[in-house]
Amino acid sequence: MTAFKKVVAYLRVSTVRQGKSGLGLEAQRERIQQFAMAEGLEIIGELVEVETGKGSDALSRRPQLAAALAMARLHHAPILAAKLDRISRDVHFISGLMAHRVPFIIAELGADADPFMLHIYAALAEKERSLIAKRTREALAAAKARGKLLGGFRGRAGTAEDCAKGRAVKTAKADDFAATLRPIIAQLNPDGAMSLHALADALSNRGVPTPAGKGRAWTAMAIKRILDRGALKSKSANPLPQARL
């Protein structure tokens, strides 16, 4: 439970059209209000940002976020947002915000998610976005090289090569996700004494997203797969011993 009693609410949508229609804003506002009520927090101000997304990971392009920071400093209060991506998906931008020494509370991560967890969550989102973009470009380039028409469903199943490429993309994505998670697991369990179940509970309690997506609980088997994938990628020992399920 956070020690703060007052918070500054920050909401953001990515286009002028969304801002005018309220698309996404009401859902964010409802989530923030529900969280504040559950945690006994008073919302002393609400700042709403509407921007196009291009160049938005710069505080100079986010005047409402800058205003929220100023209000938060004045009242010694944190900024409350519904989801971390409403602040940013960019790790460097998140790190820059931490330098302002204004705490951030993310409703979907819980009241006790510390700055370390915000960095981890942003790093996972950034890596996933980068990987998807890279693999998509490669798949499109390969399809174009084969003379395949792009831009829509053509009413036929993918070729064996397409299926193989799809599996390769999934494998690469899983490898990158596991590589990001293993240092976190090692930090949680430096002496290797925790069981897989205990590690799963620790990651779930910290709000670390699972391979299945945010909001899903970690399981002992999921932890084992992360560690096993590391063993397959390298002949070196796992960062943690193979604990019993």
PDB file of C-alpha atoms in Angstrom:
ATOM      1  CA  MET A   1       0.000   0.000   0.000  1.00  0.00           C
ATOM      2  CA  THR A   2       1.439   3.367  -1.001  1.00  0.00           C
ATOM      3  CA  ALA A   3       2.089   6.002   1.696  1.00  0.00           C
ATOM      4  CA  PHE A   4       0.810   8.798  -0.541  1.00  0.00           C
ATOM      5  CA  LYS A   5      -2.671  10.197   0.000  1.00  0.00           C
ATOM      6  CA  LYS A   6      -2.939  12.551  -2.975  1.00  0.00           C
ATOM      7  CA  VAL A   7      -2.263  11.858  -6.651  1.00  0.00           C
ATOM      8  CA  VAL A   8      -2.282  13.699  -9.965  1.00  0.00           C
ATOM      9  CA  ALA A   9      -4.132  11.769 -12.672  1.00  0.00           C
ATOM     10  CA  TYR A  10      -2.609  11.677 -16.166  1.00  0.00           C
ATOM     11  CA  LEU A  11      -4.498  10.401 -19.232  1.00  0.00           C
ATOM     12  CA  ARG A  12      -3.270  10.241 -22.822  1.00  0.00           C
ATOM     13  CA  VAL A  13      -4.653   9.396 -26.238  1.00  0.00           C
ATOM     14  CA  SER A  14      -2.583   9.262 -29.384  1.00  0.00           C
ATOM     15  CA  THR A  15      -4.629  11.181 -31.952  1.00  0.00           C
ATOM     16  CA  VAL A  16      -6.749  14.302 -32.122  1.00  0.00           C
ATOM     17  CA  ARG A  17      -9.630  12.149 -33.373  1.00  0.00           C
ATOM     18  CA  GLN A  18      -9.457   9.966 -30.275  1.00  0.00           C
ATOM     19  CA  GLY A  19      -9.239  13.047 -28.096  1.00  0.00           C
ATOM     20  CA  LYS A  20     -12.390  14.558 -29.564  1.00  0.00           C
ATOM     21  CA  SER A  21     -14.345  11.330 -29.424  1.00  0.00           C
ATOM     22  CA  GLY A  22     -13.207  10.412 -25.938  1.00  0.00           C
ATOM     23  CA  LEU A  23     -12.131   7.003 -27.272  1.00  0.00           C
ATOM     24  CA  GLY A  24      -9.982   5.463 -24.609  1.00  0.00           C
ATOM     25  CA  LEU A  25     -10.207   8.391 -22.200  1.00  0.00           C
ATOM     26  CA  GLU A  26     -13.262   7.192 -20.325  1.00  0.00           C
ATOM     27  CA  ALA A  27     -11.755   3.730 -19.867  1.00  0.00           C
ATOM     28  CA  GLN A  28      -8.557   5.281 -18.487  1.00  0.00           C
ATOM     29  CA  ARG A  29     -10.502   7.644 -16.234  1.00  0.00           C
ATOM     30  CA  GLU A  30     -12.661   4.844 -14.881  1.00  0.00           C
ATOM     31  CA  ARG A  31      -9.627   2.666 -14.156  1.00  0.00           C
ATOM     32  CA  ILE A  32      -7.840   5.536 -12.393  1.00  0.00           C
ATOM     33  CA  GLN A  33     -10.877   6.411 -10.301  1.00  0.00           C
ATOM     34  CA  GLN A  34     -11.462   2.781  -9.313  1.00  0.00           C
ATOM     35  CA  PHE A  35      -7.815   2.396  -8.323  1.00  0.00           C
ATOM     36  CA  ALA A  36      -7.788   5.648  -6.322  1.00  0.00           C
ATOM     37  CA  MET A  37     -10.932   4.633  -4.467  1.00  0.00           C
ATOM     38  CA  ALA A  38      -9.582   1.170  -3.672  1.00  0.00           C
ATOM     39  CA  GLU A  39      -6.280   2.593  -2.377  1.00  0.00           C
ATOM     40  CA  GLY A  40      -7.827   5.525  -0.492  1.00  0.00           C
ATOM     41  CA  LEU A  41      -6.190   8.144  -2.718  1.00  0.00           C
ATOM     42  CA  GLU A  42      -7.478  11.652  -3.472  1.00  0.00           C
ATOM     43  CA  ILE A  43      -7.180  12.822  -7.090  1.00  0.00           C
ATOM     44  CA  ILE A  44      -6.202  16.498  -6.833  1.00  0.00           C
ATOM     45  CA  GLY A  45      -5.903  17.127 -10.559  1.00  0.00           C
ATOM     46  CA  GLU A  46      -6.404  15.522 -13.952  1.00  0.00           C
ATOM     47  CA  LEU A  47      -4.252  16.282 -16.991  1.00  0.00           C
ATOM     48  CA  VAL A  48      -5.290  14.969 -20.411  1.00  0.00           C
ATOM     49  CA  GLU A  49      -2.788  14.755 -23.282  1.00  0.00           C
ATOM     50  CA  VAL A  50      -3.778  14.478 -26.943  1.00  0.00           C
ATOM     51  CA  GLU A  51      -0.874  13.943 -29.335  1.00  0.00           C
ATOM     52  CA  THR A  52      -0.128  12.256 -32.637  1.00  0.00           C
ATOM     53  CA  GLY A  53       2.570   9.916 -31.376  1.00  0.00           C
ATOM     54  CA  LYS A  54       5.336  11.203 -33.657  1.00  0.00           C
ATOM     55  CA  GLY A  55       8.063  12.668 -31.493  1.00  0.00           C
ATOM     56  CA  SER A  56       5.885  12.182 -28.422  1.00  0.00           C
ATOM     57  CA  ASP A  57       8.718  10.640 -26.410  1.00  0.00           C
ATOM     58  CA  ALA A  58      10.065  14.079 -25.628  1.00  0.00           C
ATOM     59  CA  LEU A  59       8.766  16.086 -22.712  1.00  0.00           C
ATOM     60  CA  SER A  60       8.669  19.226 -24.853  1.00  0.00           C
ATOM     61  CA  ARG A  61       6.002  17.507 -27.000  1.00  0.00           C
ATOM     62  CA  ARG A  62       3.972  16.523 -23.939  1.00  0.00           C
ATOM     63  CA  PRO A  63       2.921  19.800 -22.245  1.00  0.00           C
ATOM     64  CA  GLN A  64       0.238  18.133 -20.133  1.00  0.00           C
ATOM     65  CA  LEU A  65       2.730  15.616 -18.771  1.00  0.00           C
ATOM     66  CA  ALA A  66       5.070  18.495 -17.954  1.00  0.00           C
ATOM     67  CA  ALA A  67       2.176  20.220 -16.173  1.00  0.00           C
ATOM     68  CA  ALA A  68       1.401  17.011 -14.287  1.00  0.00           C
ATOM     69  CA  LEU A  69       5.030  16.814 -13.133  1.00  0.00           C
ATOM     70  CA  ALA A  70       4.903  20.419 -11.923  1.00  0.00           C
ATOM     71  CA  MET A  71       1.639  19.839 -10.040  1.00  0.00           C
ATOM     72  CA  ALA A  72       2.972  16.638  -8.512  1.00  0.00           C
ATOM     73  CA  ARG A  73       6.138  18.375  -7.299  1.00  0.00           C
ATOM     74  CA  LEU A  74       4.107  21.234  -5.824  1.00  0.00           C
ATOM     75  CA  HIS A  75       1.888  18.916  -3.806  1.00  0.00           C
ATOM     76  CA  HIS A  76       4.538  16.231  -3.123  1.00  0.00           C
ATOM     77  CA  ALA A  77       2.265  13.720  -4.829  1.00  0.00           C
ATOM     78  CA  PRO A  78       2.833  10.982  -7.409  1.00  0.00           C
ATOM     79  CA  ILE A  79       1.371  10.838 -10.913  1.00  0.00           C
ATOM     80  CA  LEU A  80      -1.243   8.135 -11.438  1.00  0.00           C
ATOM     81  CA  ALA A  81      -1.845   6.625 -14.893  1.00  0.00           C
ATOM     82  CA  ALA A  82      -4.022   3.692 -15.914  1.00  0.00           C
ATOM     83  CA  LYS A  83      -1.310   1.903 -17.928  1.00  0.00           C
ATOM     84  CA  LEU A  84       2.419   2.405 -18.378  1.00  0.00           C
ATOM     85  CA  ASP A  85       2.042   2.905 -22.138  1.00  0.00           C
ATOM     86  CA  ARG A  86      -0.040   6.015 -21.384  1.00  0.00           C
ATOM     87  CA  ILE A  87       3.214   7.452 -20.017  1.00  0.00           C
ATOM     88  CA  SER A  88       5.499   5.828 -22.598  1.00  0.00           C
ATOM     89  CA  ARG A  89       6.777   2.534 -24.027  1.00  0.00           C
ATOM     90  CA  ASP A  90      10.258   3.994 -24.392  1.00  0.00           C
ATOM     91  CA  VAL A  91      12.776   2.957 -21.718  1.00  0.00           C
ATOM     92  CA  HIS A  92      14.940   6.073 -22.114  1.00  0.00           C
ATOM     93  CA  PHE A  93      11.917   8.334 -21.773  1.00  0.00           C
ATOM     94  CA  ILE A  94      10.844   6.508 -18.611  1.00  0.00           C
ATOM     95  CA  SER A  95      14.394   6.828 -17.229  1.00  0.00           C
ATOM     96  CA  GLY A  96      14.347  10.547 -17.978  1.00  0.00           C
ATOM     97  CA  LEU A  97      11.094  10.950 -16.083  1.00  0.00           C
ATOM     98  CA  MET A  98      12.581   9.183 -13.071  1.00  0.00           C
ATOM     99  CA  ALA A  99      15.223  11.936 -12.961  1.00  0.00           C
ATOM    100  CA  HIS A 100      12.469  14.429 -12.081  1.00  0.00           C
ATOM    101  CA  ARG A 101      12.110  12.584  -8.757  1.00  0.00           C
ATOM    102  CA  VAL A 102       8.347  12.440  -9.055  1.00  0.00           C
ATOM    103  CA  PRO A 103       6.921   9.011  -8.229  1.00  0.00           C
ATOM    104  CA  PHE A 104       4.670   7.284 -10.746  1.00  0.00           C
ATOM    105  CA  ILE A 105       1.881   4.871  -9.883  1.00  0.00           C
ATOM    106  CA  ILE A 106       0.534   2.636 -12.653  1.00  0.00           C
ATOM    107  CA  ALA A 107      -2.896   1.244 -11.855  1.00  0.00           C
ATOM    108  CA  GLU A 108      -2.409  -1.984 -13.830  1.00  0.00           C
ATOM    109  CA  LEU A 109       0.864  -2.724 -11.994  1.00  0.00           C
ATOM    110  CA  GLY A 110      -0.409  -1.999  -8.488  1.00  0.00           C
ATOM    111  CA  ALA A 111       0.442   0.545  -5.830  1.00  0.00           C
ATOM    112  CA  ASP A 112       3.761  -1.008  -4.834  1.00  0.00           C
ATOM    113  CA  ALA A 113       5.458  -1.306  -8.242  1.00  0.00           C
ATOM    114  CA  ASP A 114       8.800   0.449  -7.778  1.00  0.00           C
ATOM    115  CA  PRO A 115      10.825   2.368 -10.430  1.00  0.00           C
ATOM    116  CA  PHE A 116      12.807  -0.804 -11.162  1.00  0.00           C
ATOM    117  CA  MET A 117       9.616  -2.549 -12.228  1.00  0.00           C
ATOM    118  CA  LEU A 118       8.572   0.395 -14.417  1.00  0.00           C
ATOM    119  CA  HIS A 119      11.896   0.128 -16.243  1.00  0.00           C
ATOM    120  CA  ILE A 120      11.507  -3.635 -16.672  1.00  0.00           C
ATOM    121  CA  TYR A 121       7.960  -3.355 -17.950  1.00  0.00           C
ATOM    122  CA  ALA A 122       8.922  -0.608 -20.415  1.00  0.00           C
ATOM    123  CA  ALA A 123      11.959  -2.619 -21.566  1.00  0.00           C
ATOM    124  CA  LEU A 124       9.795  -5.659 -22.295  1.00  0.00           C
ATOM    125  CA  ALA A 125       7.262  -3.580 -24.220  1.00  0.00           C
ATOM    126  CA  GLU A 126      10.000  -1.822 -26.201  1.00  0.00           C
ATOM    127  CA  LYS A 127      11.805  -5.055 -27.056  1.00  0.00           C
ATOM    128  CA  GLU A 128       8.598  -6.766 -28.126  1.00  0.00           C
ATOM    129  CA  ARG A 129       7.617  -3.821 -30.316  1.00  0.00           C
ATOM    130  CA  SER A 130      11.076  -3.722 -31.927  1.00  0.00           C
ATOM    131  CA  LEU A 131      11.147  -7.464 -32.544  1.00  0.00           C
ATOM    132  CA  ILE A 132       7.677  -7.541 -34.090  1.00  0.00           C
ATOM    133  CA  ALA A 133       8.545  -4.640 -36.392  1.00  0.00           C
ATOM    134  CA  LYS A 134      11.817  -6.274 -37.473  1.00  0.00           C
ATOM    135  CA  ARG A 135      10.260  -9.676 -38.140  1.00  0.00           C
ATOM    136  CA  THR A 136       7.366  -8.110 -40.014  1.00  0.00           C
ATOM    137  CA  ARG A 137       9.747  -6.247 -42.321  1.00  0.00           C
ATOM    138  CA  GLU A 138      11.730  -9.432 -42.948  1.00  0.00           C
ATOM    139  CA  ALA A 139       8.606 -11.484 -43.654  1.00  0.00           C
ATOM    140  CA  LEU A 140       7.229  -8.869 -46.049  1.00  0.00           C
ATOM    141  CA  ALA A 141      10.558  -8.585 -47.847  1.00  0.00           C
ATOM    142  CA  ALA A 142      10.766 -12.368 -48.231  1.00  0.00           C
ATOM    143  CA  ALA A 143       7.186 -12.563 -49.506  1.00  0.00           C
ATOM    144  CA  LYS A 144       7.829  -9.768 -51.988  1.00  0.00           C
ATOM    145  CA  ALA A 145      10.985 -11.500 -53.222  1.00  0.00           C
ATOM    146  CA  ARG A 146       8.908 -14.606 -53.984  1.00  0.00           C
ATOM    147  CA  GLY A 147       6.527 -12.482 -56.022  1.00  0.00           C
ATOM    148  CA  LYS A 148       3.663 -12.845 -53.588  1.00  0.00           C
ATOM    149  CA  LEU A 149       0.978 -10.149 -53.712  1.00  0.00           C
ATOM    150  CA  LEU A 150       0.844  -8.174 -50.474  1.00  0.00           C
ATOM    151  CA  GLY A 151      -1.890  -6.175 -48.851  1.00  0.00           C
ATOM    152  CA  GLY A 152      -4.692  -8.604 -48.112  1.00  0.00           C
ATOM    153  CA  PHE A 153      -5.975 -12.154 -47.718  1.00  0.00           C
ATOM    154  CA  ARG A 154      -5.887 -14.022 -51.032  1.00  0.00           C
ATOM    155  CA  GLY A 155      -8.098 -16.914 -50.028  1.00  0.00           C
ATOM    156  CA  ARG A 156      -5.415 -19.566 -49.751  1.00  0.00           C
ATOM    157  CA  ALA A 157      -3.401 -21.082 -46.973  1.00  0.00           C
ATOM    158  CA  GLY A 158       0.199 -20.059 -46.422  1.00  0.00           C
ATOM    159  CA  THR A 159       2.991 -22.047 -47.991  1.00  0.00           C
ATOM    160  CA  ALA A 160       5.260 -24.355 -46.013  1.00  0.00           C
ATOM    161  CA  GLU A 161       7.898 -21.642 -46.202  1.00  0.00           C
ATOM    162  CA  ASP A 162       5.456 -19.111 -44.749  1.00  0.00           C
ATOM    163  CA  CYS A 163       4.673 -21.473 -41.879  1.00  0.00           C
ATOM    164  CA  ALA A 164       8.366 -22.045 -41.223  1.00  0.00           C
ATOM    165  CA  LYS A 165       9.012 -18.320 -41.120  1.00  0.00           C
ATOM    166  CA  GLY A 166       6.099 -17.893 -38.725  1.00  0.00           C
ATOM    167  CA  ARG A 167       7.570 -20.508 -36.414  1.00  0.00           C
ATOM    168  CA  ALA A 168      10.965 -18.800 -36.632  1.00  0.00           C
ATOM    169  CA  VAL A 169       9.432 -15.477 -35.618  1.00  0.00           C
ATOM    170  CA  LYS A 170       7.718 -17.077 -32.618  1.00  0.00           C
ATOM    171  CA  THR A 171      10.917 -18.820 -31.576  1.00  0.00           C
ATOM    172  CA  ALA A 172      12.962 -15.629 -31.821  1.00  0.00           C
ATOM    173  CA  LYS A 173      10.365 -13.741 -29.842  1.00  0.00           C
ATOM    174  CA  ALA A 174      10.353 -16.406 -27.119  1.00  0.00           C
ATOM    175  CA  ASP A 175      14.175 -16.438 -26.986  1.00  0.00           C
ATOM    176  CA  ASP A 176      14.342 -12.660 -26.576  1.00  0.00           C
ATOM    177  CA  PHE A 177      11.641 -12.687 -23.906  1.00  0.00           C
ATOM    178  CA  ALA A 178      13.454 -15.422 -21.971  1.00  0.00           C
ATOM    179  CA  ALA A 179      16.781 -13.587 -22.249  1.00  0.00           C
ATOM    180  CA  THR A 180      15.176 -10.496 -20.711  1.00  0.00           C
ATOM    181  CA  LEU A 181      13.526 -12.437 -17.895  1.00  0.00           C
ATOM    182  CA  ARG A 182      16.443 -14.603 -16.779  1.00  0.00           C
ATOM    183  CA  PRO A 183      18.430 -11.717 -15.169  1.00  0.00           C
ATOM    184  CA  ILE A 184      15.292 -10.678 -13.276  1.00  0.00           C
ATOM    185  CA  ILE A 185      14.838 -14.212 -11.985  1.00  0.00           C
ATOM    186  CA  ALA A 186      18.510 -14.341 -10.994  1.00  0.00           C
ATOM    187  CA  GLN A 187      18.155 -11.051  -9.108  1.00  0.00           C
ATOM    188  CA  LEU A 188      15.115 -12.349  -7.227  1.00  0.00           C
ATOM    189  CA  ASN A 189      16.855 -15.608  -6.376  1.00  0.00           C
ATOM    190  CA  PRO A 190      20.624 -14.987  -6.171  1.00  0.00           C
ATOM    191  CA  ASP A 191      21.346 -18.054  -4.032  1.00  0.00           C
ATOM    192  CA  GLY A 192      19.061 -20.410  -5.973  1.00  0.00           C
ATOM    193  CA  ALA A 193      17.067 -21.371  -2.880  1.00  0.00           C
ATOM    194  CA  MET A 194      13.593 -20.447  -4.140  1.00  0.00           C
ATOM    195  CA  SER A 195      11.326 -23.015  -5.724  1.00  0.00           C
ATOM    196  CA  LEU A 196       9.755 -22.511  -9.142  1.00  0.00           C
ATOM    197  CA  HIS A 197       6.394 -21.905  -7.451  1.00  0.00           C
ATOM    198  CA  ALA A 198       7.913 -19.229  -5.203  1.00  0.00           C
ATOM    199  CA  LEU A 199       9.549 -17.538  -8.201  1.00  0.00           C
ATOM    200  CA  ALA A 200       6.240 -17.585 -10.068  1.00  0.00           C
ATOM    201  CA  ASP A 201       4.502 -15.930  -7.117  1.00  0.00           C
ATOM    202  CA  ALA A 202       7.262 -13.314  -6.827  1.00  0.00           C
ATOM    203  CA  LEU A 203       7.025 -12.334 -10.501  1.00  0.00           C
ATOM    204  CA  SER A 204       3.210 -12.233 -10.367  1.00  0.00           C
ATOM    205  CA  ASN A 205       3.249 -10.056  -7.240  1.00  0.00           C
ATOM    206  CA  ARG A 206       5.665  -7.625  -8.901  1.00  0.00           C
ATOM    207  CA  GLY A 207       3.453  -7.327 -11.961  1.00  0.00           C
ATOM    208  CA  VAL A 208       6.026  -8.688 -14.405  1.00  0.00           C
ATOM    209  CA  PRO A 209       4.128  -9.545 -17.606  1.00  0.00           C
ATOM    210  CA  THR A 210       4.035 -13.193 -18.696  1.00  0.00           C
ATOM    211  CA  PRO A 211       4.618 -14.487 -22.252  1.00  0.00           C
ATOM    212  CA  ALA A 212       0.810 -14.763 -22.506  1.00  0.00           C
ATOM    213  CA  GLY A 213       0.423 -11.069 -21.759  1.00  0.00           C
ATOM    214  CA  LYS A 214      -0.146  -8.707 -18.873  1.00  0.00           C
ATOM    215  CA  GLY A 215      -2.753  -9.573 -16.309  1.00  0.00           C
ATOM    216  CA  ARG A 216      -1.892 -13.295 -16.436  1.00  0.00           C
ATOM    217  CA  ALA A 217      -0.328 -15.013 -13.436  1.00  0.00           C
ATOM    218  CA  TRP A 218       3.053 -16.728 -13.670  1.00  0.00           C
ATOM    219  CA  THR A 219       3.214 -20.494 -13.159  1.00  0.00           C
ATOM    220  CA  ALA A 220       6.044 -22.778 -12.091  1.00  0.00           C
ATOM    221  CA  MET A 221       5.980 -24.408 -15.533  1.00  0.00           C
ATOM    222  CA  ALA A 222       6.373 -21.028 -17.254  1.00  0.00           C
ATOM    223  CA  ILE A 223       9.443 -20.292 -15.102  1.00  0.00           C
ATOM    224  CA  LYS A 224      10.869 -23.721 -15.974  1.00  0.00           C
ATOM    225  CA  ARG A 225      10.402 -23.043 -19.697  1.00  0.00           C
ATOM    226  CA  ILE A 226      12.262 -19.731 -19.360  1.00  0.00           C
ATOM    227  CA  LEU A 227      15.200 -21.449 -17.682  1.00  0.00           C
ATOM    228  CA  ASP A 228      15.131 -24.461 -20.013  1.00  0.00           C
ATOM    229  CA  ARG A 229      15.198 -22.174 -23.045  1.00  0.00           C
ATOM    230  CA  GLY A 230      18.347 -20.568 -21.682  1.00  0.00           C
ATOM    231  CA  ALA A 231      19.949 -23.980 -21.253  1.00  0.00           C
ATOM    232  CA  LEU A 232      19.162 -24.888 -24.861  1.00  0.00           C
ATOM    233  CA  LYS A 233      20.613 -21.628 -26.166  1.00  0.00           C
ATOM    234  CA  SER A 234      23.850 -22.027 -24.239  1.00  0.00           C
ATOM    235  CA  LYS A 235      25.977 -24.852 -22.873  1.00  0.00           C
ATOM    236  CA  SER A 236      26.550 -22.820 -19.709  1.00  0.00           C
ATOM    237  CA  ALA A 237      24.609 -23.626 -16.539  1.00  0.00           C
ATOM    238  CA  ASN A 238      21.217 -22.116 -15.867  1.00  0.00           C
ATOM    239  CA  PRO A 239      21.268 -18.946 -13.732  1.00  0.00           C
ATOM    240  CA  LEU A 240      19.151 -20.922 -11.238  1.00  0.00           C
ATOM    241  CA  PRO A 241      19.132 -24.617 -10.338  1.00  0.00           C
ATOM    242  CA  GLN A 242      16.297 -26.776 -11.558  1.00  0.00           C
ATOM    243  CA  ALA A 243      14.040 -26.586  -8.530  1.00  0.00           C
ATOM    244  CA  ARG A 244      11.324 -29.164  -7.968  1.00  0.00           C
ATOM    245  CA  LEU A 245       7.808 -28.253  -9.066  1.00  0.00           C
TER     246      LEU A 245
END
